[in-house]
Amino acid sequence: MRIVNVLVACTTVNKQIKMPLQNGATDERAKLFSLNISIISAKLHGISGLFSKPPDVYVELIVDSVTSRKTAIRKKTNAPHWDEQIQFVLNTQIQVHESSILEFRLFGKSKLFEDSLIGQKILKMSHAIKKESDNGKFDNTKMTLQLSSPKDTARVGELKILLSGTVIRPKKKSVGEYI
């Protein structure tokens, strides 16, 4: 199983969790919270590669249009499974929070040409938190994401993921500051 470990930075002040201020100010007693994203498997519908063989596929995960990690390539399959781990060690500039957007992109690997985007799904963390978590805490939460074609939004398959860990949900204290 491929696990993506995303670290979320926040600070503790007067026994309250405090997210960094918009001006970048932080407290020296910073704590890290993590969210593990396991990319489990995919099922593709009627997708074939060169000469009608199933494609070699991999998944790319993009966090807030910045961070990109890829799974291993699974050869000639319409039902790939990923069983290895990737650890994301992120600096404080890249955080997963309630307003983060995760983009899952499934590619067909090509030896001769540019890899082709087969399907994609954008997951808003705010939606996942509301529908799938206990106030930002994910406890081995399984999700099935419907993959859409980048050309015409037709459904091309599904991607199964598992979320574990915590996403901090800041409460606004005043403009530009969180508690």
CSV table of N, CA and C in Angstrom, one decimal:
chain,number,residue,atom,x,y,z
A,1,MET,N,0.8,-1.2,0.0
A,1,MET,CA,0.0,0.0,0.0
A,1,MET,C,0.9,1.2,0.0
A,2,ARG,N,0.6,2.2,-0.8
A,2,ARG,CA,1.4,3.4,-0.9
A,2,ARG,C,0.8,4.5,0.0
A,3,ILE,N,1.5,4.9,1.0
A,3,ILE,CA,1.0,5.9,2.0
A,3,ILE,C,1.7,7.2,1.8
A,4,VAL,N,0.9,8.2,1.7
A,4,VAL,CA,1.4,9.6,1.5
A,4,VAL,C,1.2,10.3,2.9
A,5,ASN,N,2.3,10.7,3.5
A,5,ASN,CA,2.2,11.3,4.8
A,5,ASN,C,2.3,12.8,4.7
A,6,VAL,N,1.3,13.5,4.9
A,6,VAL,CA,1.3,15.0,4.8
A,6,VAL,C,1.3,15.6,6.1
A,7,LEU,N,2.2,16.4,6.4
A,7,LEU,CA,2.3,17.1,7.7
A,7,LEU,C,1.7,18.4,7.7
A,8,VAL,N,0.9,18.7,8.8
A,8,VAL,CA,0.3,20.0,8.9
A,8,VAL,C,0.9,20.8,10.1
A,9,ALA,N,1.4,22.0,9.9
A,9,ALA,CA,2.0,22.7,10.9
A,9,ALA,C,1.0,23.6,11.6
A,10,CYS,N,1.0,23.6,12.9
A,10,CYS,CA,0.2,24.6,13.7
A,10,CYS,C,1.0,24.9,15.0
A,11,THR,N,0.5,25.8,15.8
A,11,THR,CA,1.2,26.1,17.0
A,11,THR,C,0.2,26.1,18.1
A,12,THR,N,0.7,25.9,19.4
A,12,THR,CA,-0.1,25.9,20.6
A,12,THR,C,0.1,27.1,21.4
A,13,VAL,N,-0.9,27.9,21.7
A,13,VAL,CA,-0.8,29.0,22.5
A,13,VAL,C,-1.9,29.0,23.5
A,14,ASN,N,-1.6,29.1,24.8
A,14,ASN,CA,-2.6,29.1,25.9
A,14,ASN,C,-3.5,27.9,25.8
A,15,LYS,N,-3.0,26.7,25.5
A,15,LYS,CA,-3.7,25.5,25.4
A,15,LYS,C,-4.7,25.5,24.2
A,16,GLN,N,-4.6,26.4,23.3
A,16,GLN,CA,-5.5,26.4,22.1
A,16,GLN,C,-4.6,26.1,20.9
A,17,ILE,N,-5.2,25.4,19.9
A,17,ILE,CA,-4.4,25.2,18.7
A,17,ILE,C,-4.6,26.4,17.8
A,18,LYS,N,-3.5,26.9,17.4
A,18,LYS,CA,-3.4,28.1,16.6
A,18,LYS,C,-2.7,27.9,15.3
A,19,MET,N,-3.4,28.2,14.2
A,19,MET,CA,-2.7,28.1,12.8
A,19,MET,C,-1.8,29.3,12.6
A,20,PRO,N,-0.8,29.2,11.8
A,20,PRO,CA,0.0,30.3,11.5
A,20,PRO,C,-0.8,31.5,11.0
A,21,LEU,N,-0.4,32.7,11.4
A,21,LEU,CA,-1.1,33.9,10.9
A,21,LEU,C,-0.8,34.1,9.4
A,22,GLN,N,-1.6,34.9,8.7
A,22,GLN,CA,-1.4,35.2,7.3
A,22,GLN,C,-0.1,35.8,7.1
A,23,ASN,N,0.4,36.6,8.0
A,23,ASN,CA,1.7,37.3,7.8
A,23,ASN,C,2.9,36.4,8.0
A,24,GLY,N,2.6,35.1,8.3
A,24,GLY,CA,3.7,34.1,8.5
A,24,GLY,C,4.2,34.0,9.9
A,25,ALA,N,3.7,34.8,10.8
A,25,ALA,CA,4.1,34.7,12.2
A,25,ALA,C,3.7,33.3,12.8
A,26,THR,N,4.6,32.7,13.6
A,26,THR,CA,4.4,31.4,14.2
A,26,THR,C,4.9,31.5,15.6
A,27,ASP,N,4.5,30.5,16.4
A,27,ASP,CA,5.0,30.4,17.8
A,27,ASP,C,6.1,29.3,17.8
A,28,GLU,N,7.1,29.5,18.7
A,28,GLU,CA,8.2,28.6,18.7
A,28,GLU,C,7.9,27.2,19.2
A,29,ARG,N,6.7,27.0,19.7
A,29,ARG,CA,6.3,25.7,20.2
A,29,ARG,C,5.4,25.0,19.2
A,30,ALA,N,5.9,25.0,18.0
A,30,ALA,CA,5.1,24.4,16.9
A,30,ALA,C,4.9,22.9,17.0
A,31,LYS,N,3.8,22.4,16.7
A,31,LYS,CA,3.5,21.0,16.7
A,31,LYS,C,3.1,20.6,15.2
A,32,LEU,N,3.4,19.3,14.9
A,32,LEU,CA,3.0,18.9,13.5
A,32,LEU,C,1.9,17.9,13.7
A,33,PHE,N,0.9,18.0,12.8
A,33,PHE,CA,-0.2,17.1,12.7
A,33,PHE,C,-0.1,16.4,11.4
A,34,SER,N,-0.4,15.1,11.3
A,34,SER,CA,-0.2,14.4,10.0
A,34,SER,C,-1.5,13.9,9.5
A,35,LEU,N,-1.6,13.8,8.2
A,35,LEU,CA,-2.7,13.2,7.5
A,35,LEU,C,-2.1,12.1,6.5
A,36,ASN,N,-2.4,10.9,6.7
A,36,ASN,CA,-1.9,9.8,5.8
A,36,ASN,C,-2.9,9.6,4.7
A,37,ILE,N,-2.5,9.6,3.5
A,37,ILE,CA,-3.3,9.3,2.3
A,37,ILE,C,-2.8,8.0,1.7
A,38,SER,N,-3.6,7.0,1.8
A,38,SER,CA,-3.2,5.7,1.1
A,38,SER,C,-3.9,5.6,-0.2
A,39,ILE,N,-3.1,5.4,-1.3
A,39,ILE,CA,-3.7,5.2,-2.6
A,39,ILE,C,-3.8,3.6,-2.7
A,40,ILE,N,-5.0,3.1,-2.6
A,40,ILE,CA,-5.1,1.6,-2.5
A,40,ILE,C,-5.2,1.0,-3.9
A,41,SER,N,-6.1,1.4,-4.7
A,41,SER,CA,-6.3,0.7,-6.0
A,41,SER,C,-7.2,1.5,-7.0
A,42,ALA,N,-7.3,1.1,-8.2
A,42,ALA,CA,-8.1,1.7,-9.2
A,42,ALA,C,-8.7,0.7,-10.1
A,43,LYS,N,-9.9,1.0,-10.6
A,43,LYS,CA,-10.5,0.2,-11.7
A,43,LYS,C,-10.8,1.1,-12.8
A,44,LEU,N,-10.4,0.7,-14.0
A,44,LEU,CA,-10.6,1.5,-15.2
A,44,LEU,C,-11.6,0.8,-16.1
A,45,HIS,N,-12.5,1.6,-16.7
A,45,HIS,CA,-13.5,1.1,-17.6
A,45,HIS,C,-13.2,1.2,-19.0
A,46,GLY,N,-12.9,0.1,-19.7
A,46,GLY,CA,-12.7,0.1,-21.1
A,46,GLY,C,-11.5,0.9,-21.6
A,47,ILE,N,-10.5,1.0,-20.8
A,47,ILE,CA,-9.3,1.7,-21.2
A,47,ILE,C,-8.2,0.7,-21.7
A,48,SER,N,-7.7,1.0,-22.9
A,48,SER,CA,-6.6,0.1,-23.4
A,48,SER,C,-5.5,1.0,-23.9
A,49,GLY,N,-4.3,0.5,-23.9
A,49,GLY,CA,-3.1,1.2,-24.4
A,49,GLY,C,-2.8,0.9,-25.8
A,50,LEU,N,-1.6,1.0,-26.2
A,50,LEU,CA,-1.1,0.8,-27.5
A,50,LEU,C,-1.4,-0.7,-27.9
A,51,PHE,N,-1.9,-0.9,-29.1
A,51,PHE,CA,-2.3,-2.2,-29.6
A,51,PHE,C,-3.3,-3.0,-28.7
A,52,SER,N,-4.2,-2.2,-28.1
A,52,SER,CA,-5.4,-2.8,-27.4
A,52,SER,C,-5.0,-3.6,-26.1
A,53,LYS,N,-3.8,-3.3,-25.6
A,53,LYS,CA,-3.4,-3.9,-24.3
A,53,LYS,C,-3.7,-2.9,-23.2
A,54,PRO,N,-4.0,-3.4,-22.0
A,54,PRO,CA,-4.2,-2.5,-20.9
A,54,PRO,C,-2.9,-1.7,-20.7
A,55,PRO,N,-3.1,-0.4,-20.2
A,55,PRO,CA,-2.0,0.5,-20.1
A,55,PRO,C,-1.1,0.2,-18.9
A,56,ASP,N,0.1,0.7,-18.9
A,56,ASP,CA,0.9,0.8,-17.7
A,56,ASP,C,0.5,2.1,-17.0
A,57,VAL,N,0.1,2.0,-15.7
A,57,VAL,CA,-0.5,3.2,-15.0
A,57,VAL,C,0.1,3.5,-13.7
A,58,TYR,N,0.0,4.8,-13.4
A,58,TYR,CA,0.4,5.3,-12.1
A,58,TYR,C,-0.5,6.5,-11.7
A,59,VAL,N,-0.5,6.8,-10.4
A,59,VAL,CA,-1.3,7.9,-9.9
A,59,VAL,C,-0.3,9.0,-9.4
A,60,GLU,N,-0.7,10.3,-9.7
A,60,GLU,CA,0.0,11.4,-9.2
A,60,GLU,C,-0.9,12.2,-8.3
A,61,LEU,N,-0.4,12.6,-7.1
A,61,LEU,CA,-1.1,13.4,-6.1
A,61,LEU,C,-0.6,14.8,-6.1
A,62,ILE,N,-1.4,15.8,-6.2
A,62,ILE,CA,-1.0,17.2,-6.2
A,62,ILE,C,-1.8,17.8,-5.0
A,63,VAL,N,-1.1,18.5,-4.1
A,63,VAL,CA,-1.7,19.2,-3.0
A,63,VAL,C,-1.6,20.7,-3.2
A,64,ASP,N,-2.8,21.3,-3.3
A,64,ASP,CA,-2.9,22.8,-3.5
A,64,ASP,C,-2.0,23.2,-4.7
A,65,SER,N,-2.0,22.5,-5.8
A,65,SER,CA,-1.2,22.9,-7.0
A,65,SER,C,0.3,23.0,-6.7
A,66,VAL,N,0.8,22.4,-5.6
A,66,VAL,CA,2.2,22.6,-5.3
A,66,VAL,C,2.9,21.3,-5.2
A,67,THR,N,2.5,20.4,-4.4
A,67,THR,CA,3.3,19.2,-4.1
A,67,THR,C,2.8,18.1,-5.0
A,68,SER,N,3.8,17.4,-5.5
A,68,SER,CA,3.4,16.3,-6.5
A,68,SER,C,4.2,15.0,-6.1
A,69,ARG,N,3.5,13.9,-5.9
A,69,ARG,CA,4.1,12.6,-5.6
A,69,ARG,C,3.4,11.6,-6.5
A,70,LYS,N,4.2,10.6,-6.9
A,70,LYS,CA,3.6,9.6,-7.8
A,70,LYS,C,3.7,8.2,-7.2
A,71,THR,N,2.8,7.3,-7.5
A,71,THR,CA,2.9,5.9,-7.1
A,71,THR,C,3.8,5.2,-8.1
A,72,ALA,N,4.1,4.0,-7.8
A,72,ALA,CA,4.8,3.1,-8.7
A,72,ALA,C,4.0,2.8,-9.9
A,73,ILE,N,4.6,2.5,-11.0
A,73,ILE,CA,3.9,2.1,-12.3
A,73,ILE,C,3.4,0.7,-12.2
A,74,ARG,N,2.2,0.4,-12.5
A,74,ARG,CA,1.6,-0.9,-12.5
A,74,ARG,C,1.5,-1.3,-14.0
A,75,LYS,N,2.1,-2.4,-14.4
A,75,LYS,CA,2.2,-2.8,-15.8
A,75,LYS,C,0.9,-3.5,-16.3
A,76,LYS,N,0.5,-3.1,-17.5
A,76,LYS,CA,-0.6,-3.7,-18.3
A,76,LYS,C,-1.8,-4.2,-17.4
A,77,THR,N,-2.5,-3.2,-16.8
A,77,THR,CA,-3.6,-3.6,-16.0
A,77,THR,C,-4.7,-2.5,-16.0
A,78,ASN,N,-5.9,-2.9,-16.0
A,78,ASN,CA,-7.1,-2.0,-15.8
A,78,ASN,C,-7.5,-2.0,-14.3
A,79,ALA,N,-6.9,-2.8,-13.5
A,79,ALA,CA,-7.2,-2.9,-12.0
A,79,ALA,C,-6.0,-2.8,-11.2
A,80,PRO,N,-5.2,-1.7,-11.2
A,80,PRO,CA,-3.9,-1.7,-10.5
A,80,PRO,C,-4.1,-1.6,-9.0
A,81,HIS,N,-3.2,-2.2,-8.3
A,81,HIS,CA,-3.1,-2.1,-6.8
A,81,HIS,C,-1.7,-1.6,-6.5
A,82,TRP,N,-1.7,-0.7,-5.5
A,82,TRP,CA,-0.4,-0.1,-5.0
A,82,TRP,C,-0.2,-0.5,-3.6
A,83,ASP,N,0.9,-1.2,-3.3
A,83,ASP,CA,1.2,-1.7,-2.0
A,83,ASP,C,2.6,-1.2,-1.4
A,84,GLU,N,3.0,-0.1,-1.7
A,84,GLU,CA,4.3,0.5,-1.1
A,84,GLU,C,4.0,1.8,-0.5
A,85,GLN,N,4.9,2.3,0.3
A,85,GLN,CA,4.8,3.6,1.0
A,85,GLN,C,5.6,4.7,0.4
A,86,ILE,N,5.0,5.9,0.5
A,86,ILE,CA,5.8,7.1,0.2
A,86,ILE,C,5.5,8.0,1.4
A,87,GLN,N,6.6,8.6,1.9
A,87,GLN,CA,6.5,9.6,3.0
A,87,GLN,C,6.6,11.0,2.4
A,88,PHE,N,5.7,11.8,2.7
A,88,PHE,CA,5.8,13.2,2.4
A,88,PHE,C,6.4,13.9,3.6
A,89,VAL,N,7.5,14.5,3.5
A,89,VAL,CA,8.1,15.4,4.5
A,89,VAL,C,8.0,16.8,4.0
A,90,LEU,N,7.0,17.5,4.5
A,90,LEU,CA,6.8,18.8,4.0
A,90,LEU,C,7.2,19.9,4.9
A,91,ASN,N,7.7,21.0,4.3
A,91,ASN,CA,8.1,22.2,5.1
A,91,ASN,C,6.8,23.0,5.5
A,92,THR,N,7.0,24.0,6.3
A,92,THR,CA,5.8,24.7,6.8
A,92,THR,C,5.1,25.5,5.7
A,93,GLN,N,5.7,25.7,4.5
A,93,GLN,CA,5.0,26.4,3.5
A,93,GLN,C,3.9,25.6,2.8
A,94,ILE,N,4.0,24.3,2.9
A,94,ILE,CA,3.0,23.4,2.3
A,94,ILE,C,2.2,22.7,3.4
A,95,GLN,N,0.9,23.0,3.5
A,95,GLN,CA,0.1,22.5,4.6
A,95,GLN,C,-1.2,22.0,4.0
A,96,VAL,N,-1.7,20.9,4.7
A,96,VAL,CA,-3.1,20.5,4.3
A,96,VAL,C,-4.0,21.0,5.4
A,97,HIS,N,-5.0,21.8,5.0
A,97,HIS,CA,-5.9,22.3,5.9
A,97,HIS,C,-7.3,22.2,5.3
A,98,GLU,N,-8.3,22.8,6.0
A,98,GLU,CA,-9.7,22.6,5.6
A,98,GLU,C,-9.9,23.1,4.2
A,99,SER,N,-9.2,24.1,3.7
A,99,SER,CA,-9.4,24.7,2.4
A,99,SER,C,-8.5,24.1,1.3
A,100,SER,N,-7.7,23.1,1.7
A,100,SER,CA,-6.8,22.5,0.7
A,100,SER,C,-7.6,21.7,-0.4
A,101,ILE,N,-6.9,21.6,-1.5
A,101,ILE,CA,-7.5,20.8,-2.6
A,101,ILE,C,-6.5,19.8,-3.0
A,102,LEU,N,-6.9,18.5,-3.0
A,102,LEU,CA,-6.1,17.4,-3.4
A,102,LEU,C,-6.5,17.0,-4.8
A,103,GLU,N,-5.6,16.8,-5.7
A,103,GLU,CA,-5.9,16.4,-7.1
A,103,GLU,C,-5.2,15.1,-7.4
A,104,PHE,N,-6.0,14.1,-7.7
A,104,PHE,CA,-5.6,12.7,-8.0
A,104,PHE,C,-5.6,12.6,-9.5
A,105,ARG,N,-4.5,12.2,-10.1
A,105,ARG,CA,-4.4,12.1,-11.6
A,105,ARG,C,-3.9,10.8,-12.0
A,106,LEU,N,-4.6,10.0,-12.7
A,106,LEU,CA,-4.2,8.7,-13.1
A,106,LEU,C,-3.7,8.8,-14.6
A,107,PHE,N,-2.4,8.3,-14.8
A,107,PHE,CA,-1.7,8.4,-16.1
A,107,PHE,C,-1.5,7.1,-16.7
A,108,GLY,N,-1.4,7.0,-18.0
A,108,GLY,CA,-0.9,5.9,-18.7
A,108,GLY,C,0.5,6.2,-19.1
A,109,LYS,N,1.4,5.3,-18.7
A,109,LYS,CA,2.9,5.5,-19.0
A,109,LYS,C,3.2,5.2,-20.4
A,110,SER,N,4.0,6.0,-21.1
A,110,SER,CA,4.4,5.7,-22.4
A,110,SER,C,5.9,5.7,-22.5
A,111,LYS,N,6.4,4.8,-23.3
A,111,LYS,CA,7.9,4.7,-23.5
A,111,LYS,C,8.3,5.7,-24.6
A,112,LEU,N,7.4,5.9,-25.6
A,112,LEU,CA,7.8,6.8,-26.7
A,112,LEU,C,7.3,8.2,-26.6
A,113,PHE,N,6.1,8.4,-26.0
A,113,PHE,CA,5.5,9.7,-26.0
A,113,PHE,C,5.3,10.2,-24.6
A,114,GLU,N,4.7,11.4,-24.5
A,114,GLU,CA,4.4,11.9,-23.2
A,114,GLU,C,3.3,11.1,-22.5
A,115,ASP,N,3.4,10.9,-21.2
A,115,ASP,CA,2.4,10.1,-20.5
A,115,ASP,C,1.0,10.7,-20.7
A,116,SER,N,0.0,9.9,-20.9
A,116,SER,CA,-1.3,10.4,-21.1
A,116,SER,C,-2.2,10.4,-19.9
A,117,LEU,N,-2.9,11.5,-19.6
A,117,LEU,CA,-3.8,11.6,-18.5
A,117,LEU,C,-5.1,10.8,-18.8
A,118,ILE,N,-5.3,9.8,-18.1
A,118,ILE,CA,-6.5,8.9,-18.3
A,118,ILE,C,-7.7,9.4,-17.6
A,119,GLY,N,-7.5,9.7,-16.3
A,119,GLY,CA,-8.6,10.2,-15.4
A,119,GLY,C,-8.1,11.0,-14.3
A,120,GLN,N,-9.0,11.8,-13.7
A,120,GLN,CA,-8.6,12.7,-12.6
A,120,GLN,C,-9.8,12.9,-11.7
A,121,LYS,N,-9.5,13.3,-10.5
A,121,LYS,CA,-10.5,13.7,-9.5
A,121,LYS,C,-9.9,14.7,-8.6
A,122,ILE,N,-10.7,15.8,-8.3
A,122,ILE,CA,-10.3,16.8,-7.4
A,122,ILE,C,-11.1,16.6,-6.1
A,123,LEU,N,-10.4,16.6,-5.0
A,123,LEU,CA,-11.1,16.4,-3.7
A,123,LEU,C,-10.8,17.6,-2.8
A,124,LYS,N,-11.9,18.3,-2.5
A,124,LYS,CA,-11.8,19.4,-1.6
A,124,LYS,C,-11.8,18.9,-0.2
A,125,MET,N,-10.8,19.3,0.6
A,125,MET,CA,-10.7,18.8,2.0
A,125,MET,C,-11.9,19.2,2.8
A,126,SER,N,-12.4,20.4,2.5
A,126,SER,CA,-13.6,20.8,3.2
A,126,SER,C,-14.8,19.9,3.1
A,127,HIS,N,-14.9,19.4,1.8
A,127,HIS,CA,-16.0,18.4,1.6
A,127,HIS,C,-15.7,17.1,2.3
A,128,ALA,N,-14.5,16.6,2.2
A,128,ALA,CA,-14.1,15.3,2.9
A,128,ALA,C,-14.3,15.4,4.4
A,129,ILE,N,-13.9,16.6,4.9
A,129,ILE,CA,-14.1,16.8,6.4
A,129,ILE,C,-15.6,16.7,6.8
A,130,LYS,N,-16.4,17.4,6.0
A,130,LYS,CA,-17.8,17.4,6.3
A,130,LYS,C,-18.5,16.1,6.2
A,131,LYS,N,-18.2,15.4,5.1
A,131,LYS,CA,-18.8,14.1,4.8
A,131,LYS,C,-18.2,12.9,5.4
A,132,GLU,N,-16.9,12.9,5.6
A,132,GLU,CA,-16.2,11.6,5.9
A,132,GLU,C,-15.5,11.6,7.3
A,133,SER,N,-15.4,12.8,8.0
A,133,SER,CA,-14.5,12.8,9.2
A,133,SER,C,-15.3,13.1,10.4
A,134,ASP,N,-14.6,12.9,11.5
A,134,ASP,CA,-15.2,13.3,12.8
A,134,ASP,C,-14.5,14.6,13.2
A,135,ASN,N,-15.1,15.7,12.7
A,135,ASN,CA,-14.5,17.1,12.9
A,135,ASN,C,-13.1,17.2,12.6
A,136,GLY,N,-12.7,16.7,11.4
A,136,GLY,CA,-11.3,16.8,10.9
A,136,GLY,C,-10.4,15.6,11.2
A,137,LYS,N,-10.9,14.7,12.0
A,137,LYS,CA,-10.2,13.5,12.3
A,137,LYS,C,-10.6,12.3,11.4
A,138,PHE,N,-9.7,11.7,10.7
A,138,PHE,CA,-10.0,10.6,9.8
A,138,PHE,C,-9.4,9.3,10.5
A,139,ASP,N,-10.2,8.3,10.7
A,139,ASP,CA,-9.8,7.1,11.3
A,139,ASP,C,-9.9,5.9,10.3
A,140,ASN,N,-8.9,5.8,9.5
A,140,ASN,CA,-8.9,4.8,8.4
A,140,ASN,C,-10.2,4.9,7.5
A,141,THR,N,-10.5,6.1,7.1
A,141,THR,CA,-11.7,6.4,6.3
A,141,THR,C,-11.4,6.0,4.9
A,142,LYS,N,-12.2,5.0,4.4
A,142,LYS,CA,-12.1,4.6,3.0
A,142,LYS,C,-13.0,5.5,2.1
A,143,MET,N,-12.5,5.9,1.0
A,143,MET,CA,-13.2,6.7,0.0
A,143,MET,C,-13.0,6.1,-1.4
A,144,THR,N,-14.1,6.1,-2.2
A,144,THR,CA,-14.0,5.8,-3.6
A,144,THR,C,-14.2,7.0,-4.4
A,145,LEU,N,-13.2,7.4,-5.2
A,145,LEU,CA,-13.3,8.6,-6.0
A,145,LEU,C,-13.6,8.2,-7.4
A,146,GLN,N,-14.6,8.9,-8.0
A,146,GLN,CA,-14.9,8.6,-9.4
A,146,GLN,C,-14.0,9.4,-10.3
A,147,LEU,N,-13.2,8.7,-11.2
A,147,LEU,CA,-12.3,9.4,-12.1
A,147,LEU,C,-13.0,9.8,-13.3
A,148,SER,N,-12.7,11.0,-13.8
A,148,SER,CA,-13.3,11.6,-15.0
A,148,SER,C,-12.3,11.8,-16.1
A,149,SER,N,-12.7,11.7,-17.3
A,149,SER,CA,-11.8,11.9,-18.4
A,149,SER,C,-11.5,13.4,-18.5
A,150,PRO,N,-10.3,13.8,-18.7
A,150,PRO,CA,-9.9,15.2,-18.8
A,150,PRO,C,-10.5,15.9,-20.1
A,151,LYS,N,-10.9,15.1,-21.0
A,151,LYS,CA,-11.5,15.6,-22.3
A,151,LYS,C,-12.9,16.0,-22.2
A,152,ASP,N,-13.7,15.1,-21.7
A,152,ASP,CA,-15.2,15.3,-21.8
A,152,ASP,C,-15.9,15.0,-20.5
A,153,THR,N,-15.2,14.9,-19.4
A,153,THR,CA,-15.8,14.6,-18.1
A,153,THR,C,-16.5,13.2,-18.0
A,154,ALA,N,-16.4,12.4,-19.0
A,154,ALA,CA,-17.0,11.0,-18.9
A,154,ALA,C,-16.3,10.2,-17.8
A,155,ARG,N,-17.1,9.4,-17.1
A,155,ARG,CA,-16.5,8.6,-16.1
A,155,ARG,C,-15.6,7.5,-16.7
A,156,VAL,N,-14.4,7.4,-16.3
A,156,VAL,CA,-13.4,6.4,-16.8
A,156,VAL,C,-13.0,5.3,-15.8
A,157,GLY,N,-13.4,5.5,-14.6
A,157,GLY,CA,-13.0,4.5,-13.6
A,157,GLY,C,-13.2,5.1,-12.2
A,158,GLU,N,-12.6,4.4,-11.2
A,158,GLU,CA,-12.6,4.8,-9.8
A,158,GLU,C,-11.3,4.5,-9.2
A,159,LEU,N,-11.0,5.3,-8.1
A,159,LEU,CA,-9.8,5.2,-7.4
A,159,LEU,C,-10.2,5.1,-5.9
A,160,LYS,N,-9.6,4.1,-5.2
A,160,LYS,CA,-9.9,3.9,-3.8
A,160,LYS,C,-8.7,4.4,-3.0
A,161,ILE,N,-9.1,5.2,-2.0
A,161,ILE,CA,-8.1,5.8,-1.1
A,161,ILE,C,-8.5,5.6,0.3
A,162,LEU,N,-7.6,5.8,1.2
A,162,LEU,CA,-7.8,5.7,2.7
A,162,LEU,C,-7.2,6.8,3.4
A,163,LEU,N,-7.9,7.5,4.2
A,163,LEU,CA,-7.4,8.7,4.9
A,163,LEU,C,-7.3,8.4,6.4
A,164,SER,N,-6.2,8.7,7.0
A,164,SER,CA,-6.0,8.6,8.5
A,164,SER,C,-5.3,9.8,9.0
A,165,GLY,N,-5.7,10.2,10.1
A,165,GLY,CA,-5.0,11.4,10.7
A,165,GLY,C,-5.9,12.5,11.0
A,166,THR,N,-5.3,13.7,11.1
A,166,THR,CA,-6.1,14.9,11.5
A,166,THR,C,-5.8,16.1,10.6
A,167,VAL,N,-6.9,16.8,10.2
A,167,VAL,CA,-6.7,18.1,9.5
A,167,VAL,C,-7.3,19.1,10.5
A,168,ILE,N,-6.4,20.1,10.8
A,168,ILE,CA,-6.9,21.1,11.8
A,168,ILE,C,-7.9,22.0,11.1
A,169,ARG,N,-9.0,22.3,11.8
A,169,ARG,CA,-10.0,23.2,11.4
A,169,ARG,C,-9.9,24.4,12.2
A,170,PRO,N,-9.3,25.5,11.7
A,170,PRO,CA,-9.1,26.7,12.5
A,170,PRO,C,-10.5,27.4,12.6
A,171,LYS,N,-10.6,28.1,13.8
A,171,LYS,CA,-11.8,29.0,14.0
A,171,LYS,C,-11.3,30.4,13.9
A,172,LYS,N,-12.0,31.2,13.1
A,172,LYS,CA,-11.6,32.6,12.9
A,172,LYS,C,-11.8,33.4,14.2
A,173,LYS,N,-10.8,34.1,14.6
A,173,LYS,CA,-10.9,35.0,15.8
A,173,LYS,C,-11.1,36.4,15.3
A,174,SER,N,-10.4,36.8,14.3
A,174,SER,CA,-10.6,38.1,13.7
A,174,SER,C,-10.0,38.0,12.3
A,175,VAL,N,-10.1,39.1,11.5
A,175,VAL,CA,-9.6,39.1,10.1
A,175,VAL,C,-8.1,38.7,10.1
A,176,GLY,N,-7.8,37.7,9.4
A,176,GLY,CA,-6.4,37.3,9.2
A,176,GLY,C,-5.8,36.5,10.3
A,177,GLU,N,-6.5,36.2,11.4
A,177,GLU,CA,-5.9,35.5,12.5
A,177,GLU,C,-6.8,34.3,12.8
A,178,TYR,N,-6.2,33.2,13.2
A,178,TYR,CA,-7.0,32.0,13.5
A,178,TYR,C,-6.7,31.6,15.0
A,179,ILE,N,-7.7,30.9,15.6
A,179,ILE,CA,-7.4,30.3,16.9
A,179,ILE,C,-7.6,28.8,16.8
